[in-house]
Short mmCIF file of C-alpha atoms and ligand atoms in Angstrom, two decimals:
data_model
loop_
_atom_site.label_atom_id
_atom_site.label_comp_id
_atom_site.label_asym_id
_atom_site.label_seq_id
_atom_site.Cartn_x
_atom_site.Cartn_y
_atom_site.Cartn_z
CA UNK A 17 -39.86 103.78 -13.03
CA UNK A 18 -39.98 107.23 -12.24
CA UNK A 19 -43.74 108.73 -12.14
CA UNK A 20 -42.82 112.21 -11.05
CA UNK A 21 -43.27 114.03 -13.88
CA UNK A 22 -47.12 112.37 -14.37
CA UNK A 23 -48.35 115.24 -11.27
CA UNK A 24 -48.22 118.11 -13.42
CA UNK A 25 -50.43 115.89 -16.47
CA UNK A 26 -53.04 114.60 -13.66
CA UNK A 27 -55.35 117.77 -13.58
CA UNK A 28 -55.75 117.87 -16.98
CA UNK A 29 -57.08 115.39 -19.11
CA UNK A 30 -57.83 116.10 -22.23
CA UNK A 31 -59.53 112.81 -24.14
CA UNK A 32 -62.89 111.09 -23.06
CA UNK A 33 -65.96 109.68 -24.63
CA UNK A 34 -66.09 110.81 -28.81
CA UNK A 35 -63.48 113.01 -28.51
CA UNK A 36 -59.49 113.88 -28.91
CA UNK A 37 -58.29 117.31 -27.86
CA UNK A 38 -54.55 119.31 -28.52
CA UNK A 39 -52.80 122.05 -28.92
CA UNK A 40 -52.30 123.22 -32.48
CA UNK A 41 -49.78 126.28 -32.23
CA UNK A 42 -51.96 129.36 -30.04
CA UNK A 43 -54.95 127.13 -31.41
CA UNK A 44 -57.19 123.79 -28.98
CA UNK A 45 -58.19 121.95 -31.58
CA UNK A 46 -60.42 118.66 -30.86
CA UNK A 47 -61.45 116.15 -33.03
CA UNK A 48 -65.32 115.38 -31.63
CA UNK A 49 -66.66 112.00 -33.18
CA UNK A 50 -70.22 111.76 -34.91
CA UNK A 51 -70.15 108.12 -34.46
CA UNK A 52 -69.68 105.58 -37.47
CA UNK A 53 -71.62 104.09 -39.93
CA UNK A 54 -70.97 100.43 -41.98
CA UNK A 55 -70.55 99.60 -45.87
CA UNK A 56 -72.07 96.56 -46.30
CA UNK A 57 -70.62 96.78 -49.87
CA UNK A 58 -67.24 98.34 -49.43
CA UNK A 59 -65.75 97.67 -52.99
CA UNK A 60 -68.92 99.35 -53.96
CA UNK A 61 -68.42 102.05 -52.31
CA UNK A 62 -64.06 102.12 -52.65
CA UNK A 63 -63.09 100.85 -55.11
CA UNK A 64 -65.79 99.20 -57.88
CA UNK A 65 -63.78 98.95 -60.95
CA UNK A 66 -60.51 97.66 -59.06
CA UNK A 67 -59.72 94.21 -59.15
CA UNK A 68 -61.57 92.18 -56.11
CA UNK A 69 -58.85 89.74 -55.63
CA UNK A 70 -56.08 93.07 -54.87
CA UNK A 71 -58.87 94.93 -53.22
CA UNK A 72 -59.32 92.16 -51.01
CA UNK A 73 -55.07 91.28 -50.77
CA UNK A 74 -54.93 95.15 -49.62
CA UNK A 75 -57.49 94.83 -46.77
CA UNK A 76 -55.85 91.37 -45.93
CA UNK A 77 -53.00 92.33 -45.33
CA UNK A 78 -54.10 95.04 -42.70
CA UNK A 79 -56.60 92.25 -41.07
CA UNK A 80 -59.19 94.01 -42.24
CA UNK A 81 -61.93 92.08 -43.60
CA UNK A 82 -63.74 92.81 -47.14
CA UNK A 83 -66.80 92.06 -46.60
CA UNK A 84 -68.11 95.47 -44.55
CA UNK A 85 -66.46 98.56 -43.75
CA UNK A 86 -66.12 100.32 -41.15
CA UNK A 87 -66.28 103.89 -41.49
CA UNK A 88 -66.23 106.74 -38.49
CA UNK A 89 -67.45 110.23 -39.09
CA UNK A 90 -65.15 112.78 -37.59
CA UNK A 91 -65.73 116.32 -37.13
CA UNK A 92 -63.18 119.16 -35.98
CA UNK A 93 -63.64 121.80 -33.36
CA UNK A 94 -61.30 124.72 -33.35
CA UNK A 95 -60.93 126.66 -30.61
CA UNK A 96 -58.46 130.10 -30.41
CA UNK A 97 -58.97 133.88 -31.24
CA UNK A 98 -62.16 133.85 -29.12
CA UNK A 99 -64.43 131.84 -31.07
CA UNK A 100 -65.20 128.16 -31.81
CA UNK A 101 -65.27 126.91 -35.27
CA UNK A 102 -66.55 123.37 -36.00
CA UNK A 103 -65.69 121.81 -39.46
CA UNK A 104 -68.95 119.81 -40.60
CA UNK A 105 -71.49 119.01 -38.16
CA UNK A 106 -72.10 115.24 -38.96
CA UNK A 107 -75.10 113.65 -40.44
CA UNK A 108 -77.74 114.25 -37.41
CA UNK A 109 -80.63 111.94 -37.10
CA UNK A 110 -80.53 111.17 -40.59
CA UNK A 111 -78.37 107.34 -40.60
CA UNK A 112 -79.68 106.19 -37.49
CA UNK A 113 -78.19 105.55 -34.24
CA UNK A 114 -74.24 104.54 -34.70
CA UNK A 115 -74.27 108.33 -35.70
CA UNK A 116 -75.78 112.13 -35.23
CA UNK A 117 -73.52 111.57 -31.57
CA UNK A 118 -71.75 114.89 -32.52
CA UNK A 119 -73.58 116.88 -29.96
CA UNK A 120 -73.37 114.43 -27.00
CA UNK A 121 -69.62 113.98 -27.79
CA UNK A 122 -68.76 117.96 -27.58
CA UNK A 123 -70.72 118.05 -24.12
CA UNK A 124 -68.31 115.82 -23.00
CA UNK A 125 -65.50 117.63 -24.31
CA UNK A 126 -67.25 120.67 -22.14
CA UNK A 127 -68.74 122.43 -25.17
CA UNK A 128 -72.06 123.12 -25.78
CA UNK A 129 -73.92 123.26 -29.49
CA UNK A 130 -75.27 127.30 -28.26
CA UNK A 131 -71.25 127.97 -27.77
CA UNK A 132 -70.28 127.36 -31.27
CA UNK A 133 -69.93 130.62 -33.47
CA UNK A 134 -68.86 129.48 -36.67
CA UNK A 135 -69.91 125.96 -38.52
CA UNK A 136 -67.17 125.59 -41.73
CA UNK A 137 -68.87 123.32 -44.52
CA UNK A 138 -66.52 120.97 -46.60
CA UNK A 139 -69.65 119.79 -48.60
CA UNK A 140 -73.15 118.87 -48.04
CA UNK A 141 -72.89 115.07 -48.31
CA UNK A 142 -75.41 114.05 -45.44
CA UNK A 143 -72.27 113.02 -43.12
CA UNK A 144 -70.82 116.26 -43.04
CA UNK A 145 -73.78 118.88 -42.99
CA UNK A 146 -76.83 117.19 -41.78
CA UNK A 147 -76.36 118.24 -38.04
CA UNK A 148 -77.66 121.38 -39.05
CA UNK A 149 -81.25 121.06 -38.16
CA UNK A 150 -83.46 118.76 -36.42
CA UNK A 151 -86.39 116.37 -37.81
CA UNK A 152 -88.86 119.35 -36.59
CA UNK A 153 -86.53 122.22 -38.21
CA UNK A 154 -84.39 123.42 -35.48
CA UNK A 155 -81.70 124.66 -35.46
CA UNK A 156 -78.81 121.82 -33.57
CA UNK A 157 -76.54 125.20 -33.62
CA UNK A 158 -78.66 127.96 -32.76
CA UNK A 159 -75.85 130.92 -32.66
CA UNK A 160 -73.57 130.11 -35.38
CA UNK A 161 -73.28 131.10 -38.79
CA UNK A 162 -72.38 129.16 -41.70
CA UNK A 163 -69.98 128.99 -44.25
CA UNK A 164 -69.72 127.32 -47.54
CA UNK A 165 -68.37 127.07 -51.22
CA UNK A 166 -70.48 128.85 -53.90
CA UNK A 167 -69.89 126.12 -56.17
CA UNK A 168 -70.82 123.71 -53.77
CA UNK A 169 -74.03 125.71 -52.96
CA UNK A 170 -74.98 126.19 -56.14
CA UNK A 171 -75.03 122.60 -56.99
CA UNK A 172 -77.33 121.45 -54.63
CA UNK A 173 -79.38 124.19 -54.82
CA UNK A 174 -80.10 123.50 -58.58
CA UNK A 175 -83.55 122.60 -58.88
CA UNK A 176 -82.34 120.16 -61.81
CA UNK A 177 -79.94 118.48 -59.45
CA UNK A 178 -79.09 115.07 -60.70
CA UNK A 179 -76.50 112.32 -58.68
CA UNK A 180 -75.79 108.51 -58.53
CA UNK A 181 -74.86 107.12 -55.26
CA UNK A 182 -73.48 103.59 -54.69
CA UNK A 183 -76.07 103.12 -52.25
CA UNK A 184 -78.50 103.28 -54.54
CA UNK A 185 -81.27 105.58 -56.36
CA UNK A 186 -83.03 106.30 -52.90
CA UNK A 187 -80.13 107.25 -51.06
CA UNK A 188 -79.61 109.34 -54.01
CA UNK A 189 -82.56 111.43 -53.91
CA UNK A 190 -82.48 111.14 -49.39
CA UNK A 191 -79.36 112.97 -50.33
CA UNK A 192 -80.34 115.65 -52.83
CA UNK A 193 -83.66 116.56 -50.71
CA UNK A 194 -81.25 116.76 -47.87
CA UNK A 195 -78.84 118.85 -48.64
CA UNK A 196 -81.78 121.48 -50.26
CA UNK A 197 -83.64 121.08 -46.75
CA UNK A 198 -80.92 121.85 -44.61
CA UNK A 199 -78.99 124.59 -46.97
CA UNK A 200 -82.57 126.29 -47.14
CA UNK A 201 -82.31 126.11 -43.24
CA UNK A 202 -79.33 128.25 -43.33
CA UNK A 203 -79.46 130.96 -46.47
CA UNK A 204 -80.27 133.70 -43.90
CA UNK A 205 -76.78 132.75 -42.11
CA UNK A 206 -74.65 131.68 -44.61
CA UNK A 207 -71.66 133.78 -46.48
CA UNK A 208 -69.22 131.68 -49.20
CA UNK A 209 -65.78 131.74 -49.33
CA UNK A 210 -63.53 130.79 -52.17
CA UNK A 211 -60.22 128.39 -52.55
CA UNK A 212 -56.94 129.46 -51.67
CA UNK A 213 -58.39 132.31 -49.76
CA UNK A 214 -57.90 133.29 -45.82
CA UNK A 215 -61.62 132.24 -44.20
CA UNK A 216 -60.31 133.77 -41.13
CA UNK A 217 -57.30 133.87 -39.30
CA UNK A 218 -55.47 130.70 -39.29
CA UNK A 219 -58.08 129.25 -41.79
CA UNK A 220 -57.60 128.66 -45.38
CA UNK A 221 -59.39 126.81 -48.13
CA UNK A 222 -58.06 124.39 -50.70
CA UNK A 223 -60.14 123.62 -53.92
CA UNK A 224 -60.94 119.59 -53.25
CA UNK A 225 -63.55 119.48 -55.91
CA UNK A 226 -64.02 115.52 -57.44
CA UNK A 227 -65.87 114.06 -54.48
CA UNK A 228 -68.52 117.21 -54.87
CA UNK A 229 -68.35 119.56 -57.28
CA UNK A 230 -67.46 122.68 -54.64
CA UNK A 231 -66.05 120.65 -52.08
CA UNK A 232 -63.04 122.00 -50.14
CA UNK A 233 -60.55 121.05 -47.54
CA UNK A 234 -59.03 122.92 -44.79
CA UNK A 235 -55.22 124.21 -43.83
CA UNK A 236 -55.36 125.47 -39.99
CA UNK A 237 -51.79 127.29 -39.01
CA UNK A 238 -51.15 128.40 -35.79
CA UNK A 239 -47.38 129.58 -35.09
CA UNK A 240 -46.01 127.70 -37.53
CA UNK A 241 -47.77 124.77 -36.76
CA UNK A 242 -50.07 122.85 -39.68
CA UNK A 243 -52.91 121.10 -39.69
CA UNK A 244 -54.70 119.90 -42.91
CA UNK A 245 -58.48 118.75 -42.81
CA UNK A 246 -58.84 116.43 -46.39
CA UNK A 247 -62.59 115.99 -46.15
CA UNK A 248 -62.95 113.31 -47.79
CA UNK A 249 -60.44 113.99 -50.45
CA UNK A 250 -59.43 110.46 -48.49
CA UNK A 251 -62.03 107.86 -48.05
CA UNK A 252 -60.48 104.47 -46.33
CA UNK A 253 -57.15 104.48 -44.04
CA UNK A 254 -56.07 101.58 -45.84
CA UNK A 255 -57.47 101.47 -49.44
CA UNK A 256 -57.59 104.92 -51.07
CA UNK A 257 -54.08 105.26 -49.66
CA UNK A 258 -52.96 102.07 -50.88
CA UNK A 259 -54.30 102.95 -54.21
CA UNK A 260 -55.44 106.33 -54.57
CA UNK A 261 -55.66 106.35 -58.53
CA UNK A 262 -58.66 104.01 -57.54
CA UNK A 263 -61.32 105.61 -58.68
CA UNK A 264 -64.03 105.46 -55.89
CA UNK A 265 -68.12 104.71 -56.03
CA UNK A 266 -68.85 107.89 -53.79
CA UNK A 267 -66.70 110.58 -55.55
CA UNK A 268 -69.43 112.19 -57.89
CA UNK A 269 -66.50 112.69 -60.16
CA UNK A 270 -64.05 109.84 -59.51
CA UNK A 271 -61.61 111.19 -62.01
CA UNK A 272 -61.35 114.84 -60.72
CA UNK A 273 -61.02 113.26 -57.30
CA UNK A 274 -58.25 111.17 -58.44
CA UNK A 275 -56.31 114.87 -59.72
CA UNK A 276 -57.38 116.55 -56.27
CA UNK A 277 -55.93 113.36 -54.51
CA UNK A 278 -53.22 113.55 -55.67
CA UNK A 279 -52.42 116.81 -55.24
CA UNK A 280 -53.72 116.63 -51.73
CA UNK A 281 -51.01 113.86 -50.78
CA UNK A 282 -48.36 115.80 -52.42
CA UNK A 283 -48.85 118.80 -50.07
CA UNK A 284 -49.43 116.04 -46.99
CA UNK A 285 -45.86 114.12 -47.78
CA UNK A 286 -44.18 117.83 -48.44
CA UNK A 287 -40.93 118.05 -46.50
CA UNK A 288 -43.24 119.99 -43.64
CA UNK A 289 -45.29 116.97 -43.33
CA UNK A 290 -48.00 118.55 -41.46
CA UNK A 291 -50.79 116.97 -39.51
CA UNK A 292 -53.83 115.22 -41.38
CA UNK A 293 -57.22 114.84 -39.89
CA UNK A 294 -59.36 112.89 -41.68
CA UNK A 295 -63.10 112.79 -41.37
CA UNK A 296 -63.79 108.90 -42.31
CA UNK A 297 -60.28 107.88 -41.04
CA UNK A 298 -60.51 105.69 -37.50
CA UNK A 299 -61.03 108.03 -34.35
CA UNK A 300 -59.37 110.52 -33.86
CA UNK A 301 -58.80 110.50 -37.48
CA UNK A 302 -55.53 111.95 -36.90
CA UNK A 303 -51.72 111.46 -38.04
CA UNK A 304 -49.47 111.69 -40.47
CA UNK A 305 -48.83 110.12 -44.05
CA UNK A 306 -46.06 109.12 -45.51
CA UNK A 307 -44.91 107.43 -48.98
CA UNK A 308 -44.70 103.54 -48.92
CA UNK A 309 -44.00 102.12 -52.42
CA UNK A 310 -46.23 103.30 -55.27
CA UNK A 311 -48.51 104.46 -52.69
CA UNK A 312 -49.21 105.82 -48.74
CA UNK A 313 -49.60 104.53 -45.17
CA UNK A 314 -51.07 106.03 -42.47
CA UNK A 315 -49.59 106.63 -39.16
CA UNK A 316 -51.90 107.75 -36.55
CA UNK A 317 -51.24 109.77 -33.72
CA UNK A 318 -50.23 107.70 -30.75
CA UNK A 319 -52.80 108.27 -28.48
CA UNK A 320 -52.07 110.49 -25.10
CA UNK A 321 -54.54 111.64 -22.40
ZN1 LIG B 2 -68.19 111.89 -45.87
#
């Protein structure tokens, strides 16, 4: 076995503790990990008007077992045209210690939280924008500026606000108050961007709305090279792929999230095929999907240092 060629790799490695680094065209782009939380509940959560016997054959089959889930929370850092843009900032100290890691996890990918410029919202679920301030109100990102839908905004800015959450009427309201505490935080460095529309260079939006009512995902090009961040247009690795006309307990509206679905995995399985991260997918969250029957599989990237 020849180990020659390993020299010029040994300087420079680019994985360690919570987080995944690459080269995306001109672009470093790193996939830093939050940390995970569990569904105790998963169908719940997935899948609660599907059949428990297939939603249980599904996981099964994977040796996954139905009775929790195991979910990560993945963020994405984008590095190139001298600034650093990080796509959701995880859920802070809000759902305890398996998560809120975000910070500790881009220190060991040599990046810290005063460094990044530019924090790109998908929605403001608690897993994916409540990294923004601390307990005490400060701010986790002291030098970046935000950006977000309007319509996702101005829905949880509505004073008469109203949601159901799988996890119950609490978490419900934990959620709303949330969101308004932590988007107040930030409406003196916040500017809106709309679907389909260049964010900045490289950067694009696509209207995901179903799961929120303004939430979007992301398209990153660099030199012809794709990357598509679903939010969480995708839920489970194996489940909503499996089945994604399932409608699922945390889409606020499970039917629109069916439509943007399935439009999503339409563009993913396009002849270009272009790299998927996925927030909620396991660590790095990244890969590829492909068709598999009357549904998907995911095939994640094989892992290099
Ligand atoms: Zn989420």
């Amino acid at each position: 076995m020849s180990t020659s060629n390993s020299s010029q790799y040994a300087s420079r490695f680019h994985q360690g503790q919570g987080f995944y680094s690459f080269s995306l065209g001109n672009l470093t782009v790193t996939s830093v990990s939050d940390g995970f939380l569990v569904f105790d509940d998963p169908q719940a959560a997935l899948a609660p008007k599907a059949d428990s016997q297939e939603f249980d054959t599904i996981l099964r089959k994977k040796f996954l077992s139905s009775d929790t889930a195991y979910t990560h929370i993945n963020t994405l850092l984008i590095e190139g045209n001298g600034k650093k843009v990080l796509i959701d900032n995880g859920c802070g100290d809000s759902l305890g210690p398996s998560a809120g890691l975000l910070v500790k996890h881009l220190a060991n990918a040599g990046v810290k939280a005063s460094e990044i410029d530019i924090v790109l919202v998908s929605h403001a679920h608690p897993d994916h924008i409540f990294g923004t301030i601390t307990r005490t109100g400060e701010h986790v990102f002291p030098n970046a500026h935000y950006m977000i839908s309007k319509e996702e905004w101005d829905f949880w800015t509505d004073p008469n606000i109203k949601i159901s959450s799988p996890f119950g009427d609490e978490m419900a309201r934990a959620a709303i108050l949330g969101a308004q505490r932590h988007l107040k935080a930030i409406e003196d460095r916040v500017s809106f961007f709309d679907s389909e529309q260049e964010i900045m260079p490289g950067i694009r939006a696509i209207r995901a709305f179903g799961h929120t009512p303004g939430m979007m995902a992301f398209i990153i090009t660099s030199n012809r090279k794709r990357l598509i961040y679903t939010a969480d247009a995708l839920h489970h690795f194996v489940v909503t792929l499996a089945r994604p006309d399932w409608e699922l307990g945390v889409d606020n509206d499970p039917v629109e999230a069916i439509v943007t679905r399935m439009r999503l995995l339409e563009k993913i399985t396009s002849v270009e095929a272009p790299l998927v991260h996925v927030p909620h997918f396991p660590f790095p969250g990244i890969g590829h999907i492909r068709e598999e029957h009357a549904g998907y599989v995911w095939e994640p990237v094989v892992w290099e240092w």
